[in-house]
Short mmCIF file of C-alpha atoms and ligand atoms in Angstrom, two decimals:
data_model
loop_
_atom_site.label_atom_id
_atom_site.label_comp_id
_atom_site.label_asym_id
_atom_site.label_seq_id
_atom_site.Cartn_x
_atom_site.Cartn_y
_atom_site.Cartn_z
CA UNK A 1 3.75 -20.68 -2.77
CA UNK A 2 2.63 -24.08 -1.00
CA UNK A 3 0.58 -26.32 -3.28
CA UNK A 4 -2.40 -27.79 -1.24
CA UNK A 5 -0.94 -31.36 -2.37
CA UNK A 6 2.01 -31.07 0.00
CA UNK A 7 2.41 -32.69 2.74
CA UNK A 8 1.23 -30.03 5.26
CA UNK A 9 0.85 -32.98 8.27
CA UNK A 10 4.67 -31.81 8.22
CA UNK A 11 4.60 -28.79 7.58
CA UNK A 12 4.43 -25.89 10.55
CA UNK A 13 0.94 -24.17 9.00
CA UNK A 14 -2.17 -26.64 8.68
CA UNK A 15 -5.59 -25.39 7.70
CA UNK A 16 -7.06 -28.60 9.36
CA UNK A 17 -5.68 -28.21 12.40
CA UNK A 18 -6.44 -23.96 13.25
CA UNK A 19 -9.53 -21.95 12.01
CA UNK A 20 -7.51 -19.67 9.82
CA UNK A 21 -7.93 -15.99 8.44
CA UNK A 22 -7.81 -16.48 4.79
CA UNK A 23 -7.31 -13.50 2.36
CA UNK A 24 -8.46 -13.96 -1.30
CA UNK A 25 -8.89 -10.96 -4.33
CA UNK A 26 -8.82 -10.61 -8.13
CA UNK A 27 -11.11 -14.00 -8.97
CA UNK A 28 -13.18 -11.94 -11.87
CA UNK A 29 -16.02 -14.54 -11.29
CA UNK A 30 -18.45 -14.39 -14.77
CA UNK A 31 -20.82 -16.45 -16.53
CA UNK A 32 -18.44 -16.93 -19.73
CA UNK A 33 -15.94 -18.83 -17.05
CA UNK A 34 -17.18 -21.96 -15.31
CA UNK A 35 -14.86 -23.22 -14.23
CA UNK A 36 -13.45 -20.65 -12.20
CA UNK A 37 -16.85 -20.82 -10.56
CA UNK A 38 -16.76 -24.13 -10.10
CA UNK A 39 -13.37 -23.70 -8.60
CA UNK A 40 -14.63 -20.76 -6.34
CA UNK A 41 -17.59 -22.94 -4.69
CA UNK A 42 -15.63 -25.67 -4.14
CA UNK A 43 -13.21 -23.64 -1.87
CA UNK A 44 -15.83 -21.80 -0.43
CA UNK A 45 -17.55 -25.24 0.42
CA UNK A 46 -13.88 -27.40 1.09
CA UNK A 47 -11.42 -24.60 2.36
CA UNK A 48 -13.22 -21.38 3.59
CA UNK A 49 -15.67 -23.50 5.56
CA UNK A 50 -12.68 -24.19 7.31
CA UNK A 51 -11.85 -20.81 7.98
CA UNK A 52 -12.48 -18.86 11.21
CA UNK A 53 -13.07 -15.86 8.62
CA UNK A 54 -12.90 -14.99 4.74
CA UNK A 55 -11.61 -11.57 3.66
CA UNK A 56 -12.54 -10.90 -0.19
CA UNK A 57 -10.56 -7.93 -1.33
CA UNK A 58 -12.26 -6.96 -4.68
CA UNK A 59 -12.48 -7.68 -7.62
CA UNK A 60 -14.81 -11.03 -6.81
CA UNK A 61 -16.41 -10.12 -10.47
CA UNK A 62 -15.28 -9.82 -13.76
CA UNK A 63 -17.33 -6.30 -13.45
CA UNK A 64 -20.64 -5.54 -10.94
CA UNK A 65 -23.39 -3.44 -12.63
CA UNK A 66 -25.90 -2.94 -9.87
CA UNK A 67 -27.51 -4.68 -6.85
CA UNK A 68 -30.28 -5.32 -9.20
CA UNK A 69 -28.60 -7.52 -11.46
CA UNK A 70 -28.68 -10.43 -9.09
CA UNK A 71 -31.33 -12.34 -11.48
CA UNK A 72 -29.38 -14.63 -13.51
CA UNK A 73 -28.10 -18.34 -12.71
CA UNK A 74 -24.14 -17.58 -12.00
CA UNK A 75 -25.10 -14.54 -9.54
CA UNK A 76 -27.43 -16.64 -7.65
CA UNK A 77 -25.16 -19.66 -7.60
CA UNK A 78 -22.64 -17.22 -5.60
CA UNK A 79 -24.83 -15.85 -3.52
CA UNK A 80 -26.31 -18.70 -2.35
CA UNK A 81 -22.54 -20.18 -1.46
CA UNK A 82 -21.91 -17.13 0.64
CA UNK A 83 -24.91 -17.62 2.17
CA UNK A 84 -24.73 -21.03 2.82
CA UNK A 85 -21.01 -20.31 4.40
CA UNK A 86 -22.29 -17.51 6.71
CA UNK A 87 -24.63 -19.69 7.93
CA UNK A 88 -21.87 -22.13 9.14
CA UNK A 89 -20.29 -19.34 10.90
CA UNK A 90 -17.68 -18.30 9.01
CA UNK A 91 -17.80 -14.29 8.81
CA UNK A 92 -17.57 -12.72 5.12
CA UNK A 93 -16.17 -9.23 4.33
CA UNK A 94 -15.80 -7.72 1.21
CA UNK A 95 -13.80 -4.83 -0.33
CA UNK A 96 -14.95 -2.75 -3.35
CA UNK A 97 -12.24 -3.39 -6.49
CA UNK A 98 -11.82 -1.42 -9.59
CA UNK A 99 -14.58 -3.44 -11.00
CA UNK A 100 -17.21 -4.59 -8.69
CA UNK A 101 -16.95 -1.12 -6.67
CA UNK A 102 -21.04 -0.73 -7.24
CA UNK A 103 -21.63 -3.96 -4.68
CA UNK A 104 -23.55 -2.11 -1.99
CA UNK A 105 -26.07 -2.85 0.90
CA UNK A 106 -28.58 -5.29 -1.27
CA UNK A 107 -26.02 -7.57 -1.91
CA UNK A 108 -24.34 -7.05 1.26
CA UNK A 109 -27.99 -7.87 2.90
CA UNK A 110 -28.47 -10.92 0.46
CA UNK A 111 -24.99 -12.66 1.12
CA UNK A 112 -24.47 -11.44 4.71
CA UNK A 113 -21.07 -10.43 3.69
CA UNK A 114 -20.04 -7.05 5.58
CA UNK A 115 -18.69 -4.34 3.74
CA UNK A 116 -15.14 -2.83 4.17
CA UNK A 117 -13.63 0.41 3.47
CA UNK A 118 -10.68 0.64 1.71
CA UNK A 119 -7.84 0.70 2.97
CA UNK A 120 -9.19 -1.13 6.24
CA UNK A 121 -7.28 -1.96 9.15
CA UNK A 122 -7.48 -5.18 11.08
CA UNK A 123 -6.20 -7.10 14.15
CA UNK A 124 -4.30 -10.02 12.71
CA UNK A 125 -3.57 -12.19 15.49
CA UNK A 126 -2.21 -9.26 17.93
CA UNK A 127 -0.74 -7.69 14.57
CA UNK A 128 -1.58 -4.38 12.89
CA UNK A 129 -2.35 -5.31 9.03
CA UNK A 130 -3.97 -3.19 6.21
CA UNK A 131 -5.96 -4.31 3.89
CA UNK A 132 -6.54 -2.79 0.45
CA UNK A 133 -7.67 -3.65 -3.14
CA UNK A 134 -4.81 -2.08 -4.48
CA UNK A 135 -5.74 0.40 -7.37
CA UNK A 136 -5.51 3.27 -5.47
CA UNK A 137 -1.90 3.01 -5.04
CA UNK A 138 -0.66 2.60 -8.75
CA UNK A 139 -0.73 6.38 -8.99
CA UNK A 140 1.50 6.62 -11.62
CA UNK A 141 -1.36 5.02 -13.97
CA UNK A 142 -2.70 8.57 -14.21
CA UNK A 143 -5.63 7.75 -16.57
CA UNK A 144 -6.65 5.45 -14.65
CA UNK A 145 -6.65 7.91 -11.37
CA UNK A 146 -8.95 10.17 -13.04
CA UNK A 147 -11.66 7.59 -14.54
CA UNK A 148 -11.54 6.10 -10.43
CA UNK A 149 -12.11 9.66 -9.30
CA UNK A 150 -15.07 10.39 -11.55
CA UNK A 151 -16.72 6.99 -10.94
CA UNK A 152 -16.20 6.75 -7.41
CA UNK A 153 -17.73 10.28 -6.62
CA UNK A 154 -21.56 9.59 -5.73
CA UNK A 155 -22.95 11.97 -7.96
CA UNK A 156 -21.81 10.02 -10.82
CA UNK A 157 -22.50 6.59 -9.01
CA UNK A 158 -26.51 7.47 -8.38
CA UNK A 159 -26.82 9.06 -11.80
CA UNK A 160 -25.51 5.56 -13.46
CA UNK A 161 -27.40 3.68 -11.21
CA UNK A 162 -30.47 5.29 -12.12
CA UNK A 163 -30.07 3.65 -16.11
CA UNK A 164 -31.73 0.73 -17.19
CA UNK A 165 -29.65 -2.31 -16.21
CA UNK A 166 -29.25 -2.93 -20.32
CA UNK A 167 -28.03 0.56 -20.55
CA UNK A 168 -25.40 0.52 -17.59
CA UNK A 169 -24.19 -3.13 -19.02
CA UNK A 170 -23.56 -1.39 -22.50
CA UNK A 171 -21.61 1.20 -21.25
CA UNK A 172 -19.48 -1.37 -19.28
CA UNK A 173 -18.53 -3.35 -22.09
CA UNK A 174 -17.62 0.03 -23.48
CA UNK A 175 -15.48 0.85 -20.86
CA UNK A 176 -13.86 -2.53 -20.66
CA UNK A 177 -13.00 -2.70 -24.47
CA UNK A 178 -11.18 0.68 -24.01
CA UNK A 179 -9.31 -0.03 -20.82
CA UNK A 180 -8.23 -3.21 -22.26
CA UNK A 181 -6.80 -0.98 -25.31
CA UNK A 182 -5.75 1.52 -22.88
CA UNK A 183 -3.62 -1.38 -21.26
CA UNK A 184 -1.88 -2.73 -23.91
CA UNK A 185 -0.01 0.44 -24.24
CA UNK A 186 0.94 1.04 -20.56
CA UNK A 187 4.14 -0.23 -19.15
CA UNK A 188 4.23 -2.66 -16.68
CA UNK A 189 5.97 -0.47 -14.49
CA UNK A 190 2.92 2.06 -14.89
CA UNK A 191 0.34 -0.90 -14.13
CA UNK A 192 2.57 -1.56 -10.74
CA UNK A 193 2.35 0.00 -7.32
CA UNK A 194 3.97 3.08 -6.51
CA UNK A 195 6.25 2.72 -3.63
CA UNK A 196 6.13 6.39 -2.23
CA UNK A 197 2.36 5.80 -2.22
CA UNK A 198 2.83 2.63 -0.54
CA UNK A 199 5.12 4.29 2.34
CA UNK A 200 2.71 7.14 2.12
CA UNK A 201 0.21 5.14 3.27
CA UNK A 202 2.13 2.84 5.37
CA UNK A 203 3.14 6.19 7.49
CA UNK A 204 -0.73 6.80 7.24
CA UNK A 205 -1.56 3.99 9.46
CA UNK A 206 1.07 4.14 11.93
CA UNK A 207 3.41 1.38 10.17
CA UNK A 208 1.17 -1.52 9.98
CA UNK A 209 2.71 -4.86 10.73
CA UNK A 210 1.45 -6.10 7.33
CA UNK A 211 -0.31 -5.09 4.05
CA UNK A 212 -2.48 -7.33 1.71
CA UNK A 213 -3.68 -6.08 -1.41
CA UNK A 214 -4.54 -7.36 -4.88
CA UNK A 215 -5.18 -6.14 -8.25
CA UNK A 216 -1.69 -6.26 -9.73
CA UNK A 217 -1.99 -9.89 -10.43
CA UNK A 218 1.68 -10.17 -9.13
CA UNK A 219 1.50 -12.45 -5.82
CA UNK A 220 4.54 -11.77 -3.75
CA UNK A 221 5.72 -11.20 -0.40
CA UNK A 222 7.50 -7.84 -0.22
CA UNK A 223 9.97 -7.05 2.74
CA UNK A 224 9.71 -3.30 3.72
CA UNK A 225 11.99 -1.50 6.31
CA UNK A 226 10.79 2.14 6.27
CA UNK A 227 11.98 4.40 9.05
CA UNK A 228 13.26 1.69 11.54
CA UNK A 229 10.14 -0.51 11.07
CA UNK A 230 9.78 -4.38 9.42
CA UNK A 231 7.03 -4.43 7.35
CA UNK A 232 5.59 -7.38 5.02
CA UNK A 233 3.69 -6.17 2.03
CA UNK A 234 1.80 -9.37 0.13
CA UNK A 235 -0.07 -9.00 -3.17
CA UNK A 236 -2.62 -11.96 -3.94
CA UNK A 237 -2.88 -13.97 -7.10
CA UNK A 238 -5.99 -13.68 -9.34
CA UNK A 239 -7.73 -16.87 -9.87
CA UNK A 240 -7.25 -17.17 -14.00
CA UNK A 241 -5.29 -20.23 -13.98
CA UNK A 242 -5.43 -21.37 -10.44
CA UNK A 243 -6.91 -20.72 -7.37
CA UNK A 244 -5.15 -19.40 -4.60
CA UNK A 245 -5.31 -17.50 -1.35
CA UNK A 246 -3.21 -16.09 1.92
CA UNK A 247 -3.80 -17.86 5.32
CA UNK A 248 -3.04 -16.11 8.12
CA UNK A 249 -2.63 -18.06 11.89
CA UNK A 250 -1.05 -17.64 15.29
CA UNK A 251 1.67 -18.68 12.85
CA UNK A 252 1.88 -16.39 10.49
CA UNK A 253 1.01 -16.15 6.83
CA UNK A 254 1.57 -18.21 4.30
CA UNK A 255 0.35 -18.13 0.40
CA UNK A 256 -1.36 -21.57 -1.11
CA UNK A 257 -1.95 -22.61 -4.68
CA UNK A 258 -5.43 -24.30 -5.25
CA UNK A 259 -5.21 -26.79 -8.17
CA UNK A 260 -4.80 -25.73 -11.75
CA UNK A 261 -7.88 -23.97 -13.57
CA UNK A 262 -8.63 -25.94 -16.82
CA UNK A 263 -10.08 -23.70 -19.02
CA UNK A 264 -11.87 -25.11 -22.11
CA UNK A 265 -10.78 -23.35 -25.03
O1 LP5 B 1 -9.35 -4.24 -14.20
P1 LP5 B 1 -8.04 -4.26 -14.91
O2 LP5 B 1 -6.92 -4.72 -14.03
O3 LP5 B 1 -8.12 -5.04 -16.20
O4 LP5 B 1 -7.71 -2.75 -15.37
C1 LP5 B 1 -7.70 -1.73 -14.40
C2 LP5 B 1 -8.11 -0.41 -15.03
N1 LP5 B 1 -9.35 -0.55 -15.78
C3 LP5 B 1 -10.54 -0.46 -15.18
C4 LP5 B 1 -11.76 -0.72 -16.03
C5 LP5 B 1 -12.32 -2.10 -15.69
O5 LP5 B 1 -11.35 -3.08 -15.98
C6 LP5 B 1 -13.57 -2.43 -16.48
C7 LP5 B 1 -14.78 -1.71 -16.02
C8 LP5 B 1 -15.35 -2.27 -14.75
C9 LP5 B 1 -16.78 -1.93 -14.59
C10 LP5 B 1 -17.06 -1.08 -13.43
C11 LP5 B 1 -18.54 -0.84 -13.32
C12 LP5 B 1 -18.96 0.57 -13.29
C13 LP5 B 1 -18.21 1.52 -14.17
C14 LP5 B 1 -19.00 1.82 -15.38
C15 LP5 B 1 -18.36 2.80 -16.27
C16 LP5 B 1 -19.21 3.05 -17.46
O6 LP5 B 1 -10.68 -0.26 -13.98
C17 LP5 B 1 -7.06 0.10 -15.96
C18 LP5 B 1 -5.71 0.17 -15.24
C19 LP5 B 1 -5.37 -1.23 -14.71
O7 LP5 B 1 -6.41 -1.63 -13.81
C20 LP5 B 1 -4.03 -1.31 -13.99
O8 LP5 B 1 -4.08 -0.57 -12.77
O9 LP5 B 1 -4.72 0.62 -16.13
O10 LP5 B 1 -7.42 1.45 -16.27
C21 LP5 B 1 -7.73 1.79 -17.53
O11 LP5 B 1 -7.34 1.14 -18.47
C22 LP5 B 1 -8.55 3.02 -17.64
C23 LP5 B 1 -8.13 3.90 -18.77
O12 LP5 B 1 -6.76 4.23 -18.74
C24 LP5 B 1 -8.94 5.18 -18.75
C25 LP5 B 1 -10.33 4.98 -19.24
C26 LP5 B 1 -10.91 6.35 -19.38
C27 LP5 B 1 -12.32 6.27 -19.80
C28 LP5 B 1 -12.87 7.66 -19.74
C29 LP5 B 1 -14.32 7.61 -20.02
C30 LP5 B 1 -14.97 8.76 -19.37
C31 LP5 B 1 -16.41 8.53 -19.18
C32 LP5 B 1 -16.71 7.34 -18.31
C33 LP5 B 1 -18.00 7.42 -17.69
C34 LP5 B 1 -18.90 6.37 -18.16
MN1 MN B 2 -8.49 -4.72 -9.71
#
């Protein structure tokens, strides 16, 4: 990972000098953490300004509850950053994650973010890459499969949705004390990718070029070589302790660490 401090002037990849496509994911953005907030504006206002487009691939909050919980200080703050960033051009898309998956039109409308699919597949500067939040590929987590399943299905989504905004954030923090239980007894390995998914869905999409994901909180740049093709898988950082991101030019990629997050203890 490049550190912004550097010296990029000699470096091949500058984010002065080309509009890049920058690739971010995992920043669990809440109230009870400032300062990652802080740090999140000031690269949306500094960095992704900067940008010739921003790619958020879930996971922007610590956990969404609704469209209608917009009300409070830290939303708005957000919201009015993305706004203000669309408005200088800069196109926004987002990507459910395994924790703001309920973001939907109202916020989409408020933000002027566009909304992605996952997986989605781009046109990286004449390369194939897919982009994905990464849950659905750590299959082995089999728990975890079946609690996506049930809360992804719309059925379940629009009767949750219809609960009082109290109710639905009760029920969260219920959910979040027993995943993080949950957790603590899964390996590692479990927690990880699974590489047959991977090539599974590698194969699925013609052999991309590329694939950017997040949610393992394991940034990396994997080499692949299935079936006589070269593929690059990267996985994007969370933004606990620093800030980072993926910018992608003419170039090529290239993963940069944002300064240090001090958290007050
Ligand atoms: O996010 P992370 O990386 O810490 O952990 C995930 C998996 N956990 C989750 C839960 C979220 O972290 C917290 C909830 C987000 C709020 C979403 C809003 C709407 C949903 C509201 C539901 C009431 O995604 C974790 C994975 C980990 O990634 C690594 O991949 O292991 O998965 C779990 O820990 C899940 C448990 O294993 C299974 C929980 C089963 C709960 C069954 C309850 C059934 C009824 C639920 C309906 C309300
Ligand atoms: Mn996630």
């Amino acid at each position: 990972m490049k550190n912004v401090g550097d010296n990029l002037a000699s470096s091949l990849f500058n984010p002065d000098l080309f509009s890049p496509i920058i690739f971010i994911s995992d920043l669990h953005l809440c109230a009870s953490r400032p300062q990652i907030t802080t740090a999140f504006l000031d690269f949306l206002q500094n960095t992704a300004i900067k940008a010739n487009s921003l790619y958020i691939l879930g996971d922007l909050f610590e956990y969404w509850a609704g469209d209608d919980d917009v009300t409070d200080a830290h939303h708005q703050s957000v919201i009015t950053a993305f706004h203000t960033l669309a408005n200088s051009g800069v196109k926004i898309y987002f990507m459910h994650g395994n924790r703001d998956f309920l973001i939907a039109e109202n916020f989409s409308k408020y933000t002027q973010i566009t909304l992605l699919q996952d997986p989605a597949l781009i046109d990286l500067y004449g390369k194939k890459a897919l982009l994905s939040h990464g849950d659905a590929l750590c299959t082995d987590d089999v728990a975890y499969q079946n609690f996506r399943l049930l809360v992804r299905s719309p059925e379940w989504q629009s009767e949750f949705l219809n609960q009082s905004l109290e109710s639905r954030k009760q029920q969260i923090e219920n959910i979040r004390l027993r995943s993080e239980q949950e957790k603590s007894q899964k390996s590692m390995l479990i927690m990880d990718v699974n590489q047959e998914a991977v090539e599974a869905l590698l194969m699925a999409y013609d052999y991309p070029e590329l694939l950017i994901h997040g949610h393992t909180h394991r940034p990396n740049e994997h080499h692949i070589q299935l079936n006589g093709h070269n593929i690059t898988r990267w996985v994007l950082g969370d933004w606990y302790e620093q800030g980072s991101y993926l910018a992608c030019d003419q170039n090529g990629c290239q993963s940069i660490c944002l300064a240090e997050i001090k958290i007050k203890p």
